[in-house]
CSV table of C-alpha atoms in Angstrom, one decimal:
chain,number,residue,atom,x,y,z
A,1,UNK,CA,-146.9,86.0,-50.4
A,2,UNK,CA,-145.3,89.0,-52.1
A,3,UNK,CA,-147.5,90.6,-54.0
A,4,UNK,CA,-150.6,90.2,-51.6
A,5,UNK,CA,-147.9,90.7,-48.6
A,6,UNK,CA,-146.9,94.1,-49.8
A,7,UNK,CA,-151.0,95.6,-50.7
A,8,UNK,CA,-152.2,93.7,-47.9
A,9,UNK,CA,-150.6,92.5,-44.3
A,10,UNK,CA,-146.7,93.2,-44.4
A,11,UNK,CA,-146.7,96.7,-43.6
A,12,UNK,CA,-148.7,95.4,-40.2
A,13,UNK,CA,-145.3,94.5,-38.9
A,14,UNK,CA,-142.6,97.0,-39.4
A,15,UNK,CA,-167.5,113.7,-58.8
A,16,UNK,CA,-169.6,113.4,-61.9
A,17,UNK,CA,-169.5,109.6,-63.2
A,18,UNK,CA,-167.9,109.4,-66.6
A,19,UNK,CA,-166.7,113.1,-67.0
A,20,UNK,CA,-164.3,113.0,-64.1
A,21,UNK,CA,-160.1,112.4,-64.3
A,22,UNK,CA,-158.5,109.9,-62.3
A,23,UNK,CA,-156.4,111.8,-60.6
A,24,UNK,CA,-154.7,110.5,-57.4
A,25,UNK,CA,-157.4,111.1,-54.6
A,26,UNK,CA,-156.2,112.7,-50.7
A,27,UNK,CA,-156.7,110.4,-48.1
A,28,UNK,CA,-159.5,112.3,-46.8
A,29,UNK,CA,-162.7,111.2,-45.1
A,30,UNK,CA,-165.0,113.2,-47.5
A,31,UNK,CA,-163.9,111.1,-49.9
A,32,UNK,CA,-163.9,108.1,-48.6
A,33,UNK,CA,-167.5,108.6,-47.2
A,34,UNK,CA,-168.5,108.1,-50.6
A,35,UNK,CA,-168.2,104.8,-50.6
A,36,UNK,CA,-171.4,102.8,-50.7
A,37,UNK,CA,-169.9,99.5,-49.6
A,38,UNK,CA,-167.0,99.2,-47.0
A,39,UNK,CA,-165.5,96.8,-45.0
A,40,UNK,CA,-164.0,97.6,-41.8
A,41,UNK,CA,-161.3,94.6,-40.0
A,42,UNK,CA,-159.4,94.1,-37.4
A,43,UNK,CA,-156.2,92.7,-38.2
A,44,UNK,CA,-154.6,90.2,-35.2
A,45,UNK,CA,-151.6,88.1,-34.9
A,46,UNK,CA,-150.2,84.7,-32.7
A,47,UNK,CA,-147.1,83.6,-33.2
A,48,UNK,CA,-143.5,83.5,-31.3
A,49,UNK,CA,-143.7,87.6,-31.2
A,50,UNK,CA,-146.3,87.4,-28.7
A,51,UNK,CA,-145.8,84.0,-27.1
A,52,UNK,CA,-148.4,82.4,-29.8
A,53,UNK,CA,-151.3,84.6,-27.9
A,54,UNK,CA,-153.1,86.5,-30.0
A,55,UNK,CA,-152.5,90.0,-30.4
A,56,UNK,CA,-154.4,92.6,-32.0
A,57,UNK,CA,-152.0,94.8,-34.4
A,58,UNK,CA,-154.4,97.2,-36.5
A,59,UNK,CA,-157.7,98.5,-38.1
A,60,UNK,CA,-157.8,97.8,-41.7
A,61,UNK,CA,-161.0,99.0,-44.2
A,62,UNK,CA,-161.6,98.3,-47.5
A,63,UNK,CA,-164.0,100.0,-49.7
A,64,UNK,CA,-164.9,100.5,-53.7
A,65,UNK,CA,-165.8,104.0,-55.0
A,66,UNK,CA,-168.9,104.4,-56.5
A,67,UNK,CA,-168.5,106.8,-59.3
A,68,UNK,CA,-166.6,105.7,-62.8
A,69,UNK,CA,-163.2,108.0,-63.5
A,70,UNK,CA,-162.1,108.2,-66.9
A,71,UNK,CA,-158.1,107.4,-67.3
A,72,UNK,CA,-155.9,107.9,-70.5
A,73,UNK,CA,-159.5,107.0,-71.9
A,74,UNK,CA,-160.4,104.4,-70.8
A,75,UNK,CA,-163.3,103.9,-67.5
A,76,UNK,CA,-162.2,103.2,-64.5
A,77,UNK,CA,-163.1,102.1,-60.9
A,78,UNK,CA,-161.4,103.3,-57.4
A,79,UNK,CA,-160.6,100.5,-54.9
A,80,UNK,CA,-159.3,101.2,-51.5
A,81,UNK,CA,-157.4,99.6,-48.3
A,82,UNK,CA,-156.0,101.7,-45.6
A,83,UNK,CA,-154.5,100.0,-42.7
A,84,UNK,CA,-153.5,101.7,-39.4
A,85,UNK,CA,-152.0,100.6,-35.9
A,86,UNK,CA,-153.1,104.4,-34.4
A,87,UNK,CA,-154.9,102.5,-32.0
A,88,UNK,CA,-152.6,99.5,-30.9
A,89,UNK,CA,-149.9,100.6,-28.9
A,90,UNK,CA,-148.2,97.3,-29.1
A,91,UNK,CA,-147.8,98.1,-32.7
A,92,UNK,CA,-146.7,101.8,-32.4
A,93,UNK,CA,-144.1,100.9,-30.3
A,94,UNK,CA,-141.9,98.5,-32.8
A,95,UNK,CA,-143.5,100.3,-36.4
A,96,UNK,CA,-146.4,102.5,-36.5
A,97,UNK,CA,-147.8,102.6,-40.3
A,98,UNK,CA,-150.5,104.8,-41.8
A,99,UNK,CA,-150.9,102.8,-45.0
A,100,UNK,CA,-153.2,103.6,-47.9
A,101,UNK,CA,-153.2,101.8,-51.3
A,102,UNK,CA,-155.7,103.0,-54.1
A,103,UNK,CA,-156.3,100.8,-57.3
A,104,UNK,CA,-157.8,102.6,-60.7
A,105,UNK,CA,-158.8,99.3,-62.6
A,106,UNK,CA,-161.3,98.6,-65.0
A,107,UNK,CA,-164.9,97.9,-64.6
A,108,UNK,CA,-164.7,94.5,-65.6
A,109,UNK,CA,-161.8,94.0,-63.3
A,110,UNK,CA,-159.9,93.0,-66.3
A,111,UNK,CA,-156.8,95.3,-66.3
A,112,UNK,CA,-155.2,97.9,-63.2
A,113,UNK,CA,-154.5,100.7,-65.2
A,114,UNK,CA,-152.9,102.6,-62.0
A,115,UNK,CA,-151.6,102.2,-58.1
A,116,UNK,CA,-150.9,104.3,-55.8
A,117,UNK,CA,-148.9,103.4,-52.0
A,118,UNK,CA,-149.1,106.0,-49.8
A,119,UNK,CA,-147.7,105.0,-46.0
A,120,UNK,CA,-147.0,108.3,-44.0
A,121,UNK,CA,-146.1,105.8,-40.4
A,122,UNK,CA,-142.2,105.1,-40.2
A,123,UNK,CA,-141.7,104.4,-43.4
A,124,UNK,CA,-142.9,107.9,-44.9
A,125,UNK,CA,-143.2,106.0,-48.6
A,126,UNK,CA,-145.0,107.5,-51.4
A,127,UNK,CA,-145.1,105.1,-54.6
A,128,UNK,CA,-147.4,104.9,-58.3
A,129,UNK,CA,-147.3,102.7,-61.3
A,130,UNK,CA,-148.4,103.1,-64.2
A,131,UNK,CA,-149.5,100.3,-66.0
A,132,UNK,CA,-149.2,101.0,-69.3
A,133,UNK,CA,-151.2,98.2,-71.0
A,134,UNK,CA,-150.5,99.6,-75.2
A,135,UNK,CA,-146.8,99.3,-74.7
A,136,UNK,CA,-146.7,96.5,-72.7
A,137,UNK,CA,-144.8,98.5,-69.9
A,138,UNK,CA,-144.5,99.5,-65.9
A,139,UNK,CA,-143.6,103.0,-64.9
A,140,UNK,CA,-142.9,103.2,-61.1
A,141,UNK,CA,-142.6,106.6,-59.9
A,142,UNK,CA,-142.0,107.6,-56.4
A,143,UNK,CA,-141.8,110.6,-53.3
A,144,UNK,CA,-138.7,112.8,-54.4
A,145,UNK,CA,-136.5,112.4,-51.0
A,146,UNK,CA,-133.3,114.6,-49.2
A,147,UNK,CA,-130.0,113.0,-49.2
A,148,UNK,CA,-127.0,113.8,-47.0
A,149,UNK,CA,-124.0,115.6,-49.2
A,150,UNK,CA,-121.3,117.9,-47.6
A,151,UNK,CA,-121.1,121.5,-48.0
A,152,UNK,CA,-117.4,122.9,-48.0
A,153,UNK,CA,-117.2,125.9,-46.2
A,154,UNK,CA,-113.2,127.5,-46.3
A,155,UNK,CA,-111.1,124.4,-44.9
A,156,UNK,CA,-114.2,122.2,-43.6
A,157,UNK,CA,-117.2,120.5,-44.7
A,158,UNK,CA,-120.4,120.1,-43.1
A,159,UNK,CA,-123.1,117.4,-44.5
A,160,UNK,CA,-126.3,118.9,-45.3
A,161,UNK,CA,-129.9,117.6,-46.7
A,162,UNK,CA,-130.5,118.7,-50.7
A,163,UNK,CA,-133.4,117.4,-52.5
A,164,UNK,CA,-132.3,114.7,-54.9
A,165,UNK,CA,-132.2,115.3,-58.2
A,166,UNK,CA,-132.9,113.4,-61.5
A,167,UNK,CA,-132.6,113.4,-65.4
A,168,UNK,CA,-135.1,111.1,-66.2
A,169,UNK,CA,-138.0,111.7,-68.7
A,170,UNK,CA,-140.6,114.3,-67.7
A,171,UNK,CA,-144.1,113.0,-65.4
A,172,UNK,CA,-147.3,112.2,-66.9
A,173,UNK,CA,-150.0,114.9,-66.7
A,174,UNK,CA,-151.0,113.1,-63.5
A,175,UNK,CA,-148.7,113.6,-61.5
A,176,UNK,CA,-147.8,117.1,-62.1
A,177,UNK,CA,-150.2,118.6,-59.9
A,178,UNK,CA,-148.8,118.4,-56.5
A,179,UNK,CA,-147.2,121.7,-55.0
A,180,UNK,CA,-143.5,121.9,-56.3
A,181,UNK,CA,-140.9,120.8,-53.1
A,182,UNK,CA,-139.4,124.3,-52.1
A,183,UNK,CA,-141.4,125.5,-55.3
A,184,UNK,CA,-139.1,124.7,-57.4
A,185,UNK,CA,-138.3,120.5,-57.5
A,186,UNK,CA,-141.4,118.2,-58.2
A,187,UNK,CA,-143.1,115.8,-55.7
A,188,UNK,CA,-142.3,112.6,-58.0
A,189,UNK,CA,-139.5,111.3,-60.0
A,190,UNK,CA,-139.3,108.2,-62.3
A,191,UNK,CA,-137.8,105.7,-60.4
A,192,UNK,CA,-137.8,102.7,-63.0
A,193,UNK,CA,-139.5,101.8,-66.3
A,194,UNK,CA,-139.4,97.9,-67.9
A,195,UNK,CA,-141.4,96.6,-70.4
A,196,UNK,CA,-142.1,93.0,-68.4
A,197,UNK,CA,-146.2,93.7,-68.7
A,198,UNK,CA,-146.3,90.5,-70.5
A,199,UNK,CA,-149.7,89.6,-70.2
A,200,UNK,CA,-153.1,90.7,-71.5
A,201,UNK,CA,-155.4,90.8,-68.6
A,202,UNK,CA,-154.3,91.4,-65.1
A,203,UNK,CA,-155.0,92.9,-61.8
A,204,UNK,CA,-153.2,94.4,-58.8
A,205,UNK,CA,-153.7,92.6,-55.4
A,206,UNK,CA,-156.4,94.5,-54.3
A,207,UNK,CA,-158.8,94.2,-57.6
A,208,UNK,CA,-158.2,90.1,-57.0
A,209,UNK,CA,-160.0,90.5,-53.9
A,210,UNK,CA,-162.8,91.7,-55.8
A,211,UNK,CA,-162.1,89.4,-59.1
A,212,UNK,CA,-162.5,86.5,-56.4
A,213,UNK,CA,-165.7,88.2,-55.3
A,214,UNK,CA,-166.8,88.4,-58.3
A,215,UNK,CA,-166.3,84.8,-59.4
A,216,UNK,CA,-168.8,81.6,-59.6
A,217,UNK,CA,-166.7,79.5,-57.9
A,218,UNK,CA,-170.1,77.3,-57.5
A,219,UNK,CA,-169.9,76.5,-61.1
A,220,UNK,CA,-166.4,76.3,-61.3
A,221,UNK,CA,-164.1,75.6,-58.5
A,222,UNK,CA,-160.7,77.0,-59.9
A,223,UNK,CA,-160.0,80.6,-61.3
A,224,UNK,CA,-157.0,81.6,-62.4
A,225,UNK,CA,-155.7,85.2,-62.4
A,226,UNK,CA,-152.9,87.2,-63.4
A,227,UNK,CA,-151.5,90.1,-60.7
A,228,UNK,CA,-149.7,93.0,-61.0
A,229,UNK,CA,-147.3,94.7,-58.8
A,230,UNK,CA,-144.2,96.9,-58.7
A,231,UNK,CA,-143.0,95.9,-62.1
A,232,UNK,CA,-143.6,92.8,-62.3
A,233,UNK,CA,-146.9,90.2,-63.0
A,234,UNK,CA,-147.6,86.8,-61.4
A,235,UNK,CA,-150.1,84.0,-61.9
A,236,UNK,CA,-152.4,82.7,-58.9
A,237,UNK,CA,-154.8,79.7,-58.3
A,238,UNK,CA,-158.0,80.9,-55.9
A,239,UNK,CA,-159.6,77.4,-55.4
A,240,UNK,CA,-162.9,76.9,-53.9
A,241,UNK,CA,-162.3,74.0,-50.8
A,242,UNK,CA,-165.1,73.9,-48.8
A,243,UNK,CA,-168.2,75.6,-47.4
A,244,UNK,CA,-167.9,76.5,-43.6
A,245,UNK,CA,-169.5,78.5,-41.0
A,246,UNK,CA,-168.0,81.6,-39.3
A,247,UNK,CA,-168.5,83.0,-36.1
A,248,UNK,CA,-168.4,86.8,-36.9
A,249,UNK,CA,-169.1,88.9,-34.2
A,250,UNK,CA,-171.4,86.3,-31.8
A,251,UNK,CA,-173.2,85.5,-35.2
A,252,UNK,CA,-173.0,82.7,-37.8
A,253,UNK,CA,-171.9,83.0,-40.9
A,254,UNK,CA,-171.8,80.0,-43.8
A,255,UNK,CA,-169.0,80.8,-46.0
A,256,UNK,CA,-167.1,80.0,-48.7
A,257,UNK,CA,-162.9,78.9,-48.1
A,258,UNK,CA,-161.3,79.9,-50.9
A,259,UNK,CA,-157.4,79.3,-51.0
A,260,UNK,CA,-155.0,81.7,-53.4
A,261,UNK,CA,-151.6,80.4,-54.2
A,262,UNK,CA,-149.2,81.4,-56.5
A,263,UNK,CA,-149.2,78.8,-59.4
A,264,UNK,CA,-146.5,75.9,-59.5
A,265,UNK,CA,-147.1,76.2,-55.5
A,266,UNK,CA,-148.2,73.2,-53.5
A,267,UNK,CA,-151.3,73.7,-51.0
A,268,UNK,CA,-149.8,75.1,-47.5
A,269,UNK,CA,-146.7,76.6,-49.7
A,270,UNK,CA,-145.0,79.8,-49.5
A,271,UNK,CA,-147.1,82.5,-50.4
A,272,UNK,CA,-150.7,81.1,-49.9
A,273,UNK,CA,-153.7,82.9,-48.6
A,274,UNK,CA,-157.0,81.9,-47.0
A,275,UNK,CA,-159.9,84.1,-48.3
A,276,UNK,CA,-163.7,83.4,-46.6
A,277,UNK,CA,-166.5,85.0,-48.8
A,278,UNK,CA,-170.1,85.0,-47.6
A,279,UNK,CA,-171.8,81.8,-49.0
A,280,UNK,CA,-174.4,84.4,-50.7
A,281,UNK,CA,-174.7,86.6,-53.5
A,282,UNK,CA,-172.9,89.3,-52.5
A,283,UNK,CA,-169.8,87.3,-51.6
A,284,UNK,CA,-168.5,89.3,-48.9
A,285,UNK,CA,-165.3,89.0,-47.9
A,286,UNK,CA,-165.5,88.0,-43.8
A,287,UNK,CA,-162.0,87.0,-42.8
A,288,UNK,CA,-157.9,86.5,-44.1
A,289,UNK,CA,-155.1,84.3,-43.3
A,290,UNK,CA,-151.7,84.5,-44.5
A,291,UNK,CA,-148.8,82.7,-42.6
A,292,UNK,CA,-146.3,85.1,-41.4
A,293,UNK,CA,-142.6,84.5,-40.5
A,294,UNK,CA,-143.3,82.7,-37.4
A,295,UNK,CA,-146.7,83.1,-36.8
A,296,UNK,CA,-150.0,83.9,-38.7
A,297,UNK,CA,-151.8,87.0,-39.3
A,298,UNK,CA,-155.4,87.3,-39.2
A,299,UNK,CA,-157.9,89.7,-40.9
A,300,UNK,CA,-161.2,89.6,-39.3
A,301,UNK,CA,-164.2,91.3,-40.4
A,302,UNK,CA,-165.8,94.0,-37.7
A,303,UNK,CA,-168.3,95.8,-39.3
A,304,UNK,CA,-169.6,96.3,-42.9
A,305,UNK,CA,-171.7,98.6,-45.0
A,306,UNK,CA,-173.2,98.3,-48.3
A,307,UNK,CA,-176.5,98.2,-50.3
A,308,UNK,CA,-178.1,95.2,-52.3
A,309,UNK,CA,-178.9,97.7,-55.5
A,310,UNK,CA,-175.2,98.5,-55.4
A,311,UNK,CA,-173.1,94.7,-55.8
A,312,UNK,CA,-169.2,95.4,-55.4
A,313,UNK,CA,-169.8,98.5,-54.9
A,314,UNK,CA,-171.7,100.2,-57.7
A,315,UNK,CA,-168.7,100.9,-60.2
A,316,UNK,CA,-167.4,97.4,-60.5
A,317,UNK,CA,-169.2,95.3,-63.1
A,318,UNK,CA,-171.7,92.6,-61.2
A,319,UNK,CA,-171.0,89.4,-61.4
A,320,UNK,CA,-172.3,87.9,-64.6
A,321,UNK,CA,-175.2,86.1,-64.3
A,322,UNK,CA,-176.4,88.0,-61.1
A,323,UNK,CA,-180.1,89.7,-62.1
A,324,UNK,CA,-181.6,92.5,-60.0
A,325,UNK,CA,-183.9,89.9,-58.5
A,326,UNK,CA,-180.8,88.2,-57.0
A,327,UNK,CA,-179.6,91.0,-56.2
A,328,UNK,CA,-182.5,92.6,-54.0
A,329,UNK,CA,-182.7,89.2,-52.6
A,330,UNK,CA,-179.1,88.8,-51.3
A,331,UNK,CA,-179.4,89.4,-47.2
C-alpha cells in the first residue's frame, strides 16, 4: 500500500495553544512527553525472510500533541510516528532505521497542511511537503546532500565531496531556521513543485489513522477518504467488517476490523490494510496488518497512555456526537 507503506511499515525492512508557530519540532523526548495520549507497538513479521516464524523487527509509537500551532494562519494539530529497530538486532543487521514522521493537519482532520520524514538509520533521509491547499499545489523540499565531482590538481584529478547546489526559488520562512551547512549553504532545497492537489479535503497517512478513529462506523459502515503523500493524493475505502475480540497482552479486547483499501481495489488486493479499533468510545487503535512482499507485517499494541477528558488527544476535534458524559464514561 504506497502511501500507508511509506508513513507506516516499509521503512521496517530496509508551547502556548493558539499563539505558537508550527515550526518543524526536534525529535526530542521533552517534546514528545507532552503528549497526553500515546501508543507504543511492537511491530513483527512471518513470512519466507524468517522461514514464516514470526520475528520481531521494531518498536513503533504513535502519539497526538496536545497544544494547537497556528500555520500560514490557519490551526493546526501535531501527529506523530517514530519507528526504530535499536533494539532488534535481526533488524540492524540488514537496515537499521530511526524513522520519525510528523503531520501538522487541521483540527477537524480535514486538510494536512504539512509533513515532515525524518529517518537518521541507513537511509539518512530528511524530507517536507508543503501542502499548499489556496493554490492547489505540493512543494517537496528535502536534506541538501554531497556529491562526488573531481578536483583537477596540475595533470590529475581527484573526486572530492561538494555540497550540491541549486537555483530553485528561495524556502519558506519555515524552513530557514536550521544552522547554515558549512555556514554558508542551507539545510533544504526545493526538490519538486506540481500543482496535482486536486482535491478539497484530504489527509496524509497518519491523520487517516485518526480520521478512522474518529469515524461512526456503527452508523455507517463505509468512509471514504482522500490521502496525501509525496505529491500526489489518493482515494481509500475504510470499511467496517466485523466486531472481534483481541487478545492484547493476556487480556481481551472486543474490537472493531476495519479494512482500508485503495478505491477501484478488490478486498485482499494490493495495497489493503487491516486496522482494529477498540469497540468503545475512544476507538483505540490495538493492532495492523498489511501484507508485505512475501510475508505479512504486524503492528501490535504494547502499551498505551491517554486520558478520557482528552479524546484523540486533546487537539484533534472529538468525534461528533461524542458528549463529555461519553467521554468520562469510555474505560
Amino acid at each position: 500500500m504506497g502511501t500507508i507503506h511509506r508513513a507506516l511499515l516499509a521503512c521496517a525492512f530496509m508551547s502556548a495553544a493558539t499563539a505558537a508557530p508550527a515550526e518543524l519540532l526536534p525529535p526530542t523526548k521533552a517534546v514528545d512527553a507532552t503528549a497526553v495520549e500515546r501508543f507504543d507497538y511492537r511491530l513483527a513479521y512471518q513470512g519466507l525472510l524468517t522461514a514464516f516464524l514470526w520475528k520481531d523487527l521494531a518498536d513503533v509509537s504513535i502519539f497526538s500533541l496536545p497544544d494547537t500551532v497556528r500555520f500560514g494562519g490557519s490551526d493546526g494539530c501535531k501527529m506523530v510516528m517514530t519507528l526504530s529497530t535499536e533494539r532488534y538486532s535481526f533488524a540492524e543487521v540488514f537496515h537499521p532505521v530511526r524513522y520519525r514522521w510528523e503531520s501538522t493537519t487541521s483540527p477537524d482532520l480535514s486538510r494536512t497542511y504539512l509533513t515532515e520524514e525524518r529517518d537518521t538509520g541507513s537511509n539518512r533521509e530528511h524530507n517536507v511537503v508543503l501542502m499548499d491547499w489556496p493554490n492547489k499545489r505540493f512543494s517537496v523540499y528535502r536534506k541538501r546532500e554531497k556529491k562526488l565531482v573531481d578536483a583537477y590538481w596540475e595533470d590529475s584529478s581527484v573526486p572530492v565531496q561538494v555540497w550540491e547546489t541549486t537555483e530553485n526559488p528561495a524556502l519558506p520562512p519555515f524552513l530557514r531556521d536550521y544552522p547554515l551547512l558549512d555556514g554558508k549553504y542551507s539545510y533544504f532545497i526545493p526538490y519538486k513543485s506540481k500543482k496535482t492537489l486536486n482535491t478539497d479535503t484530504g489527509v496524509d497517512p497518519l491523520a487517516m489513522i485518526y480520521r478512522i478513529r474518529r469515524h461512526d462506523f456503527t452508523t455507517k459502515p463505509d468512509h471514504y477518504i482522500e490521502v496525501t503523500h509525496d505529491n500526489k493524493v489518493n482515494r481509500y475505502h475504510a470499511r467496517l467488517v466485523q466486531r472481534e475480540v483481541l487478545q492484547i497482552n493476556d487480556a481481551e479486547r472486543r474490537s472493531l476490523r476495519i479494512v482500508v483499501i485503495p478505491e477501484g481495489e478488490a478486498k485482499h488486493g494490493k495495497g489493503q490494510m487491516d486496522l482494529w479499533l477498540s469497540d468503545d468510545a475512544r476507538r483505540l487503535p490495538l493492532r495492523f496488518e498489511v501484507k508485505a512482499p512475501v510475508g505479512l507485517l504486524r503492528i501490535g499494541l504494547v502499551n498505551y497512555r491517554t486520558r478520557e477528558d482528552s479524546p484523540l488527544g486533546g487537539c484533534i476535534n472529538p468525534r461528533p456526537g461524542l458528549s463529555a458524559n461519553v467521554r468520562s464514561a469510555a474505560k
